[in-house]
Coordinates of C-alpha atoms and ligand atoms in Angstrom, one line a residue:
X22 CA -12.9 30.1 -2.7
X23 CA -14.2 26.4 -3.0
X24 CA -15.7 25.5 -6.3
X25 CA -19.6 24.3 -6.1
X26 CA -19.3 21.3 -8.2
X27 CA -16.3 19.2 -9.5
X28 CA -16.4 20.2 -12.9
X29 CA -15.9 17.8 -16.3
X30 CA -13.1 18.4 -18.1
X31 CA -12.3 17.8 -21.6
X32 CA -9.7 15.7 -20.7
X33 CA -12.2 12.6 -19.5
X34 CA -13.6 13.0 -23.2
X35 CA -10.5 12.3 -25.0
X36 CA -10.1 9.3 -22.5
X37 CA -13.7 8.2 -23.5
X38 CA -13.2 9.0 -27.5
X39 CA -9.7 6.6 -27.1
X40 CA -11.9 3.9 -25.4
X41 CA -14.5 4.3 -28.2
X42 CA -11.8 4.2 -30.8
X43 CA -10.1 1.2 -29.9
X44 CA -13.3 -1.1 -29.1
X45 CA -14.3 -0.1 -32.6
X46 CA -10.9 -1.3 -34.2
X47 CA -10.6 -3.9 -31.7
X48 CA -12.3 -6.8 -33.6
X49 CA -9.7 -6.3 -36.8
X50 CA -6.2 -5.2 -35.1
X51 CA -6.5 -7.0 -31.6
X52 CA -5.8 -4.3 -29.5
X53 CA -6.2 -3.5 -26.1
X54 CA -6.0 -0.6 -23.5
X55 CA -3.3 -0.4 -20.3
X56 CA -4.3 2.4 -18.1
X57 CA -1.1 4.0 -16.7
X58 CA -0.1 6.4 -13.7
X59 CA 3.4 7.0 -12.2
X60 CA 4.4 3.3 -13.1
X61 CA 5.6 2.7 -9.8
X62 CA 3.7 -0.5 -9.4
X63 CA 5.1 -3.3 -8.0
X64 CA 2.7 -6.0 -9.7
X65 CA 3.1 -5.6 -13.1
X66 CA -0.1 -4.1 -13.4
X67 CA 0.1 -0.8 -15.8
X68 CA 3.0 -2.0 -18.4
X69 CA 1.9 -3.2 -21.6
X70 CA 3.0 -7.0 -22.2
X71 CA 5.3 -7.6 -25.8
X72 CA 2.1 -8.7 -28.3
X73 CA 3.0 -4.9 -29.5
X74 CA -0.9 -4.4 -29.2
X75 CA -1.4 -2.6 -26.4
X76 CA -2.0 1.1 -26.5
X77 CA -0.7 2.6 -23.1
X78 CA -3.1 5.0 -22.1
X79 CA -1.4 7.9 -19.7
X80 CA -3.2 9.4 -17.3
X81 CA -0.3 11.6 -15.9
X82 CA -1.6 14.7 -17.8
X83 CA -4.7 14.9 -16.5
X84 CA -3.1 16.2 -12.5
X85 CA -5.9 18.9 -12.0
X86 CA -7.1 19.3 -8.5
X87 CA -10.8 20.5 -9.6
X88 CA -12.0 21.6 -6.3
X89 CA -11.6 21.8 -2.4
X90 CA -14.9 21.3 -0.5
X91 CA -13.7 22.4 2.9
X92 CA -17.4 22.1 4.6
X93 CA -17.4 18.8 3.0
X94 CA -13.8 17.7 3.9
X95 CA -13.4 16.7 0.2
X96 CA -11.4 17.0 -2.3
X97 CA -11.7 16.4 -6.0
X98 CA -8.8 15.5 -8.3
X99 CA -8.1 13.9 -11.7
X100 CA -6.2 10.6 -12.3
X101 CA -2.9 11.8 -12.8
X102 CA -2.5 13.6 -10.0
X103 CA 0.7 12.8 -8.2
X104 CA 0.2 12.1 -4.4
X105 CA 2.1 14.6 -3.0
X106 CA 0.6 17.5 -4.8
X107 CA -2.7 16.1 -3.6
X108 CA -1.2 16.1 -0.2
X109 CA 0.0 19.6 -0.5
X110 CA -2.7 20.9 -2.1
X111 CA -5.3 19.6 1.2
X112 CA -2.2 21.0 3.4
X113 CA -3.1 24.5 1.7
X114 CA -6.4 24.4 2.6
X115 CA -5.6 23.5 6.3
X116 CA -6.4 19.9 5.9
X117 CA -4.8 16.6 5.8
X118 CA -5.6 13.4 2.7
X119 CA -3.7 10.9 4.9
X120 CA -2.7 8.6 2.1
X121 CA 1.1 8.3 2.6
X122 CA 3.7 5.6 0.8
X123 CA 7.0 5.8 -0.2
X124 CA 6.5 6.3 -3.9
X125 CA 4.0 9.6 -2.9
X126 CA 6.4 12.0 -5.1
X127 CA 5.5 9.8 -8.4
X128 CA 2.9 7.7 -8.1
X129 CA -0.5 9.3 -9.1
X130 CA -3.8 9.2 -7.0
X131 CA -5.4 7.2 -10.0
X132 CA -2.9 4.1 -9.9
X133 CA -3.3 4.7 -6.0
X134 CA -7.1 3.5 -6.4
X135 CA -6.5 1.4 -9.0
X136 CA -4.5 -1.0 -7.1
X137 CA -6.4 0.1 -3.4
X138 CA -2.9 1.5 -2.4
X139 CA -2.2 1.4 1.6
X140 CA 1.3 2.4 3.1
X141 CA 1.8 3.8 6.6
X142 CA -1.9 5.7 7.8
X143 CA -4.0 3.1 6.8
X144 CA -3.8 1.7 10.6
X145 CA -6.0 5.4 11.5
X146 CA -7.0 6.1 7.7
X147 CA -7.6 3.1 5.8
X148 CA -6.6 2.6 2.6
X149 CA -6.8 4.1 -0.9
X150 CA -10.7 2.3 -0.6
X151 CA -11.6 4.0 2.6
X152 CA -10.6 7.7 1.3
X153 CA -12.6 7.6 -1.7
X154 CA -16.3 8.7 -1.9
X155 CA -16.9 9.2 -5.3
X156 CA -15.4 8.4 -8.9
X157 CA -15.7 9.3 -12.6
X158 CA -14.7 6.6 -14.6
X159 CA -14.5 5.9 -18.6
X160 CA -16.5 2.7 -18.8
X161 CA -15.0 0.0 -21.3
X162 CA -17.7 1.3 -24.1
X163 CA -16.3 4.9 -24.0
X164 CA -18.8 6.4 -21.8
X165 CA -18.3 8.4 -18.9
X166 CA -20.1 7.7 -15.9
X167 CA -20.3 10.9 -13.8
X168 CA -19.7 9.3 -10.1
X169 CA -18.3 12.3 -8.6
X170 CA -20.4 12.4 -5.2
X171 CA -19.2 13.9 -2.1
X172 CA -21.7 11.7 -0.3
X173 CA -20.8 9.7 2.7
X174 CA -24.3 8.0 2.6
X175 CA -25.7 7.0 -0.6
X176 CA -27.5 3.6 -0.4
X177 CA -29.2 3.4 -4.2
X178 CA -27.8 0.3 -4.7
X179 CA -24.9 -2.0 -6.0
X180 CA -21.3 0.2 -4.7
X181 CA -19.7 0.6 -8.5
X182 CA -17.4 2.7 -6.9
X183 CA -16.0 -0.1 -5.1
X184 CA -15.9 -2.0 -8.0
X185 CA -13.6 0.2 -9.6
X186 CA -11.0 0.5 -6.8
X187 CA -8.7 -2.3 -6.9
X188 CA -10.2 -3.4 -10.0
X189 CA -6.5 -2.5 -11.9
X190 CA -8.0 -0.9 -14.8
X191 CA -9.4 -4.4 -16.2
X192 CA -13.4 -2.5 -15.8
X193 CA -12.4 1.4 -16.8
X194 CA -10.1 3.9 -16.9
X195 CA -10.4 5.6 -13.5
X196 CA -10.3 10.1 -14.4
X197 CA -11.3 11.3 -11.6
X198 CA -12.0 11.3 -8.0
X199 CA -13.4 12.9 -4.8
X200 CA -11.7 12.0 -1.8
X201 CA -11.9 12.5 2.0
X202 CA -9.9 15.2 3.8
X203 CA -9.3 15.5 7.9
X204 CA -8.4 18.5 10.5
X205 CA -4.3 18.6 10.4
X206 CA -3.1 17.4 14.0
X207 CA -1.6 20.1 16.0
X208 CA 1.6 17.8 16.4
X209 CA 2.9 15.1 15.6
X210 CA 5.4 13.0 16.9
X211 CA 7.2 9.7 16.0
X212 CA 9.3 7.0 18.6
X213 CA 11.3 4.1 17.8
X214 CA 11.4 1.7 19.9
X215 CA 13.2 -2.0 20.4
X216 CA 11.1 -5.2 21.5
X217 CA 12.5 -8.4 22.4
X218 CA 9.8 -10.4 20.6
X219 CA 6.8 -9.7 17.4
X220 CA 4.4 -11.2 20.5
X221 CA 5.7 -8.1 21.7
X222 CA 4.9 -6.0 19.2
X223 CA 1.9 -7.3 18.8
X224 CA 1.0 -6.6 22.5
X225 CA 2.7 -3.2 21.9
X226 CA 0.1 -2.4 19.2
X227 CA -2.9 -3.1 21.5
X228 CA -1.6 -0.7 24.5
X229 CA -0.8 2.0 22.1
X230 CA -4.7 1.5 20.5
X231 CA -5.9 1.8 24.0
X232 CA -3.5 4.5 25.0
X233 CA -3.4 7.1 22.3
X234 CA -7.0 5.9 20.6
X235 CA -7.4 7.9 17.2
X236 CA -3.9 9.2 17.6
X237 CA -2.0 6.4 16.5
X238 CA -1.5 7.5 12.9
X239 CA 1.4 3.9 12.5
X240 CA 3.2 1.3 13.4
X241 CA 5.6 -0.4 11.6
X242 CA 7.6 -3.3 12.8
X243 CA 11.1 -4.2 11.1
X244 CA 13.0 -6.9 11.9
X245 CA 16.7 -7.2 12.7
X246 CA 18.1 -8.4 9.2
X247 CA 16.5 -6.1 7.3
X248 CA 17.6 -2.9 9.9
X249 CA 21.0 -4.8 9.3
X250 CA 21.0 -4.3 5.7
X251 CA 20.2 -0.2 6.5
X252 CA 23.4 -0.2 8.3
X253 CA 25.4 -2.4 6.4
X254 CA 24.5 -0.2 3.4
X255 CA 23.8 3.1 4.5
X256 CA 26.4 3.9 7.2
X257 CA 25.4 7.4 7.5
X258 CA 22.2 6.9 8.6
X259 CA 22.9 5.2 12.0
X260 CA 20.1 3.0 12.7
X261 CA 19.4 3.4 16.8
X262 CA 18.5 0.8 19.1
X263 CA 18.5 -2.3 16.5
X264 CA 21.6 -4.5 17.5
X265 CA 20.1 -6.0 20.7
X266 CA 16.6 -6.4 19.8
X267 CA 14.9 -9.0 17.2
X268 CA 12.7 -6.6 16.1
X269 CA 11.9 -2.4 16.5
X270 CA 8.8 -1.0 15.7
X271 CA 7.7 2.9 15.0
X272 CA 5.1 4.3 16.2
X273 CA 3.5 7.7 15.1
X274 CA 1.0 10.0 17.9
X275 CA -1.3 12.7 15.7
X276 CA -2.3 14.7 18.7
X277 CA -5.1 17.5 17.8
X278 CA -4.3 19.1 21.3
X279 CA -0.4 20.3 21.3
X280 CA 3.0 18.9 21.1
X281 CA 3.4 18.6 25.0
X282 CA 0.0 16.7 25.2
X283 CA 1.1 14.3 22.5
X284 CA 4.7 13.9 24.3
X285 CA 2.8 13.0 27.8
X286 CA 1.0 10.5 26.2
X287 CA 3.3 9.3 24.5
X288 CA 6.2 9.0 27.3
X289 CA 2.7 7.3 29.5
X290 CA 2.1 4.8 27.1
X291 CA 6.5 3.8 26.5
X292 CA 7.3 3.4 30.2
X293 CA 3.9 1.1 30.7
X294 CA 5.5 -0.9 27.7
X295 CA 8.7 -0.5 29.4
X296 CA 7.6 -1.9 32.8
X297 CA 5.5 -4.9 31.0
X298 CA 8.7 -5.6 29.5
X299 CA 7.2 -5.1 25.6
X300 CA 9.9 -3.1 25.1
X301 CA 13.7 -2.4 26.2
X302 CA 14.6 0.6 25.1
X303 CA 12.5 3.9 22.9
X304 CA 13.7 7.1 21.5
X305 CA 11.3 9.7 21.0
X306 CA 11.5 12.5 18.4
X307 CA 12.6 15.9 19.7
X308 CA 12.0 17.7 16.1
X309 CA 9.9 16.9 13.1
X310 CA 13.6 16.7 11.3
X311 CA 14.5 13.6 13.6
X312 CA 11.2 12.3 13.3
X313 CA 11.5 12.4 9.1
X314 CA 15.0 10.7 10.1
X315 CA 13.3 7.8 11.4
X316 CA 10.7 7.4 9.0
X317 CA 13.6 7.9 6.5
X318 CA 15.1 4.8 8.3
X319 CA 11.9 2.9 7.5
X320 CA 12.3 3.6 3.8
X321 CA 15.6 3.1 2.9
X322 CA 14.7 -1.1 3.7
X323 CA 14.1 -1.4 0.3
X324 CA 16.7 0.4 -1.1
X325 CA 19.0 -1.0 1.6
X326 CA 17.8 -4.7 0.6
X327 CA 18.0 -4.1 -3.6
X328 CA 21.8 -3.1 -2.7
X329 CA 22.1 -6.6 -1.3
X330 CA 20.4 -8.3 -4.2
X331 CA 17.9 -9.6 -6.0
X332 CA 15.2 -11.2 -3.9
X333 CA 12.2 -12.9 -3.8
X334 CA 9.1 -9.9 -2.4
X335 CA 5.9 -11.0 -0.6
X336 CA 2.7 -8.5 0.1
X337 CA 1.1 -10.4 2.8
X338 CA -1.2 -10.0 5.3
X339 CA -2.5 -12.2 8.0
X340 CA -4.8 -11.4 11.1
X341 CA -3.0 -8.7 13.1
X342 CA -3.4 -11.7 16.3
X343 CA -1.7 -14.1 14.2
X344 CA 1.4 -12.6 12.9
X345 CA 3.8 -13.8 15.7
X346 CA 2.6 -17.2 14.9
X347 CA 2.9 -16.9 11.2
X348 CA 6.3 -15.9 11.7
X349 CA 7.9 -18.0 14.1
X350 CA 6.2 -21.3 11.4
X351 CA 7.4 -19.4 8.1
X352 CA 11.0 -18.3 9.7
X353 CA 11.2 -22.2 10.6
X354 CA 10.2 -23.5 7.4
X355 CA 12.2 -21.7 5.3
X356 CA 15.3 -22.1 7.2
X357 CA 14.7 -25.5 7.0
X358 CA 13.8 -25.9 3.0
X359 CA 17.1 -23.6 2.2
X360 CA 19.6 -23.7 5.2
X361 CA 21.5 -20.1 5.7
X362 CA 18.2 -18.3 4.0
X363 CA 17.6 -14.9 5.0
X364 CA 14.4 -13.2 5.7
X365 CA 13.9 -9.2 5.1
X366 CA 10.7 -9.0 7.3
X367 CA 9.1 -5.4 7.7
X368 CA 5.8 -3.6 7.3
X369 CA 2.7 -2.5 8.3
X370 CA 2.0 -4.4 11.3
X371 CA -0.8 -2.1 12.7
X372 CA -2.3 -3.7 9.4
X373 CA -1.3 -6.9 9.7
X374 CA 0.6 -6.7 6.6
X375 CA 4.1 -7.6 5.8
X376 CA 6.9 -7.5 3.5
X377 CA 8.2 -10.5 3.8
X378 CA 10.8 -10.7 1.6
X379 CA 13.4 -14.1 0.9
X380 CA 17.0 -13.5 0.7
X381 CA 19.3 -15.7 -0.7
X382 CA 22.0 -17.3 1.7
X383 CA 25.1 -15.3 1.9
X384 CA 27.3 -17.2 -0.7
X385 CA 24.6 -18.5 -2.8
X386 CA 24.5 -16.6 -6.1
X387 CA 21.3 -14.2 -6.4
X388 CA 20.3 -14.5 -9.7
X389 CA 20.5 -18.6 -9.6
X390 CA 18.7 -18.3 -5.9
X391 CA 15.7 -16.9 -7.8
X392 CA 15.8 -18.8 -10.8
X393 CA 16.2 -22.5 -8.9
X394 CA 14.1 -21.5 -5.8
X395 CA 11.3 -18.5 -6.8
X396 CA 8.4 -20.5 -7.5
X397 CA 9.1 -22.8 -4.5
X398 CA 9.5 -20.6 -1.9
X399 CA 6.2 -18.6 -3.3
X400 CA 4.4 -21.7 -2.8
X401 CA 5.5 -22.1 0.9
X402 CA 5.0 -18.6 1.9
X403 CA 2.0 -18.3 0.5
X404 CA 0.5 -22.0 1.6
X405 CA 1.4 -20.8 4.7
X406 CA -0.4 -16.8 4.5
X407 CA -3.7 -19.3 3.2
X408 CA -3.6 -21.2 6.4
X409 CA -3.3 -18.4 8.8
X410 CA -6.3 -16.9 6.7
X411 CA -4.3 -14.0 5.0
X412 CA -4.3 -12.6 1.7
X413 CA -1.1 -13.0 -0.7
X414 CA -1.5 -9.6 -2.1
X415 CA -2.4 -6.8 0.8
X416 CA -1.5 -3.2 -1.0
X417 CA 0.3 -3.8 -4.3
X418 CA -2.7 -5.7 -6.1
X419 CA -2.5 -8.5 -8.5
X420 CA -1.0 -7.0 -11.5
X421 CA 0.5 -9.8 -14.4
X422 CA 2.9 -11.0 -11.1
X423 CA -0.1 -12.9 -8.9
X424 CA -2.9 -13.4 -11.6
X425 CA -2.1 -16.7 -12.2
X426 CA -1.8 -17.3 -8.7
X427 CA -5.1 -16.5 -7.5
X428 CA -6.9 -19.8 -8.3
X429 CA -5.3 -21.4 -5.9
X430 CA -5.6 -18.8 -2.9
X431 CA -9.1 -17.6 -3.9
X432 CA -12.3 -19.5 -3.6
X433 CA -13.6 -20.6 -7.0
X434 CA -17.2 -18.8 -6.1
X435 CA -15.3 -15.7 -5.8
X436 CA -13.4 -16.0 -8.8
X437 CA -16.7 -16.8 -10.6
X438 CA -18.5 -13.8 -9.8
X439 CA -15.4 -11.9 -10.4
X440 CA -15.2 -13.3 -13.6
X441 CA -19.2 -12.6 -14.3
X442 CA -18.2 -8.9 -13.4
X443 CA -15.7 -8.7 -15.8
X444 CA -17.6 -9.8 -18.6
X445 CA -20.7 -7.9 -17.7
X446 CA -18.5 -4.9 -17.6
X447 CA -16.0 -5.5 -20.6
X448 CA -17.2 -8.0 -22.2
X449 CA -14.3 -7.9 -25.7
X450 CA -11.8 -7.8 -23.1
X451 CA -10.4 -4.4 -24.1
X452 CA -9.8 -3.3 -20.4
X453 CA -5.9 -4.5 -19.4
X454 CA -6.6 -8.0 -20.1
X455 CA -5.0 -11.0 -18.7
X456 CA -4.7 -8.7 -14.9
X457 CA -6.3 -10.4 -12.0
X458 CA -9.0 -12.8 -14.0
X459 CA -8.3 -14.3 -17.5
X460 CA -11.1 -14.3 -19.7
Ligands
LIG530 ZN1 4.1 -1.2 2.2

């Protein structure tokens, strides 16, 4: 039985009598507030810096799922409720909250919206953003605002809920949210397949949009090197298809029909990439355990590339058209600024977002690669991302890590009102200062 209304729970109080408690105090002991989750950023964001004044404020307690609107297709949940029991929770009532990365078992749905979290659905879904449509929030004063609606039109003026998301807890503290729910697909099957090219790929993506429309739930591309790495590192695993082939890309079909429907289309739309020569060879999954094996595969880049060493992580995204040209010019410039570099390239690409992460060359020494070369080859990446119009932070937000690099990729008018927000909104600063604008 589905409640009537999200209900309030004590817990936003506390958050609100904290809030209240620290603005009074601030003035005399300089303190300020850092919103936390799962801590699995990977910006910096939610960890206090070492003034030893900042109070870390843990959401992870307050997990509840307050209700299940299935007429509605919402769901309401606090903060600290970790992804996958939000997942499983929807799955219980029959429905699907799309919202899938790989740090789903720890991360909590509040750091999700704090940082506008994407990961693999968003090319079908969108991102944390797009599944949110309402929020309750402690505002920087220690009041609650009760933004809870279920609404999917309410046009009374200025969004604040889109203020909030992606704001990284420098306006509130995020408690609460109500987020959107879909019909599970009947099946759902994943293929892996090898393309000679990322123009390829890129083609790839557009006949799989026109082929399996709202079915393609993602596509992610990974490039040779960093399926290398998988291999190298993770024998067991036995990464198909990657040897020959610059690049493979996976591709997931949601079909709300059946399993042999979504294989049809699926086999349709891989031989007419097979006989425009977009790709050279595919596997498609014959179980849902072979197709978490590839997806599996997809994850373990990261893990596969720390085993390497340290290295020097981008969050990029560019046009979706203007990928293969942003690589082929990055590839190039950085082989020619550090001879024998290596580039971990994989991501989202049905989102025109990539990882584009800087190796150092095989005998070069990790730790002096990034201390000699990190700042410079952040500059050239990220020059280049600003002149193929793309954003130097696409789903892991700003956090201490790119604060001070916004200036420079961000228009000034856009900083200033920014900046005017901020203020309006917090205007002592309590609110995870010196994350995304310094005041
Ligand atoms: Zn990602």
């Amino acid at each position: 039985m589905a409640r009537r209304w999200p209900w309030f729970a004590p817990g936003s109080a506390e958050v609100a009598a904290i809030v209240k408690a620290c603005a009074q105090h601030q003035a005399v002991t300089g303190v300020s507030l850092v919103p936390q989750g799962g801590n699995t950023g990977l910006a910096v964001g939610s960890v206090p810096d070492d003034s030893g004044r900042q109070i870390v404020l843990s959401l992870t307690r307050m997990n509840a799922v307050r209700g299940i609107d299935s007429a509605n297709l919402t769901i309401t949940v606090e903060a600290g409720c970790i992804l996958q029991s939000l997942q499983e929770a929807a799955e219980e009532a029959g429905l699907l909250f799309p919202l899938s990365l790989a740090a789903e078992g720890s991360c909590t749905i509040g750091g999700n919206l704090g940082t506008n979290a994407g990961g693999t659905q968003v090319v079908r879904y969108g991102n944390a953003r797009d599944l949110c449509l309402g929020l309750e929030v402690v505002t920087a004063q220690g009041e609650i605002w009760h933004g809870l609606s279920g609404l999917r039109k309410d046009n009374t003026g200025y969004d604040l809920r889109d203020l909030f998301i992606g704001s990284e807890g420098t306006l509130g503290i995020i408690t609460a949210a109500t987020l959107k729910l879909y019909p599970l697909p009947a099946a759902q099957l994943t293929a892996w397949a090898a393309v000679p090219s990322m123009d390829a790929a890129v083609a790839l993506l557009g006949l799989a949009h026109r082929h399996l429309g709202a079915g393609l739930t993602g596509f992610e591309v990974m490039g040779q090197f960093a399926l290398s790495l998988v291999d190298k590192h993770f024998r067991q695993l036995s990464v198909p298809l990657y040897q020959d082939a610059p690049y493979c890309v996976l591709l997931e079909n949601s079909d709300h029909e059946s399993e042999t429907h979504a294989r049809t289309r699926f086999e349709h739309l891989l031989e007419t990439a097979m006989e425009q020569s977009l790709v050279s060879d595919a596997v498609v999954s014959e179980s849902l355990n072979q197709a978490r094996h590839l997806w599996h595969l997809r994850e373990s880049i990261p893990l596969a590339q720390a085993e390497e060493g340290l290295n020097i992580k981008h969050d990029i995204s560019v046009p979706v058209s203007r990928i293969p040209e942003f690589v082929a010019q990055t590839d190039a410039l950085l082989q020619h600024e550090i001879p024998g570099v290596r580039l971990v390239n994989f991501g989202h690409l049905g989102d025109g977002n990539l990882h584009y992460n800087v190796q150092a060359p095989e005998e070069m020494d990790a730790n002096a690669f990034l201390r000699d070369q990190e700042d410079r080859v952040n500059v050239l990446v990220y020059d280049a991302v600003a002149r193929f119009g793309g954003s130097i932070s696409a789903e892991h937000g700003v956090g201490s890590l790119k604060t001070d690099k916004l200036p420079r990729y961000k228009s000034a008018v856009a900083l200033d009102m920014m900046h005017s927000i901020k203020l309006a909104l917090d205007p002592y600063n309590l609110m995870n200062p010196g994350r995304i604008v310094r005041v």
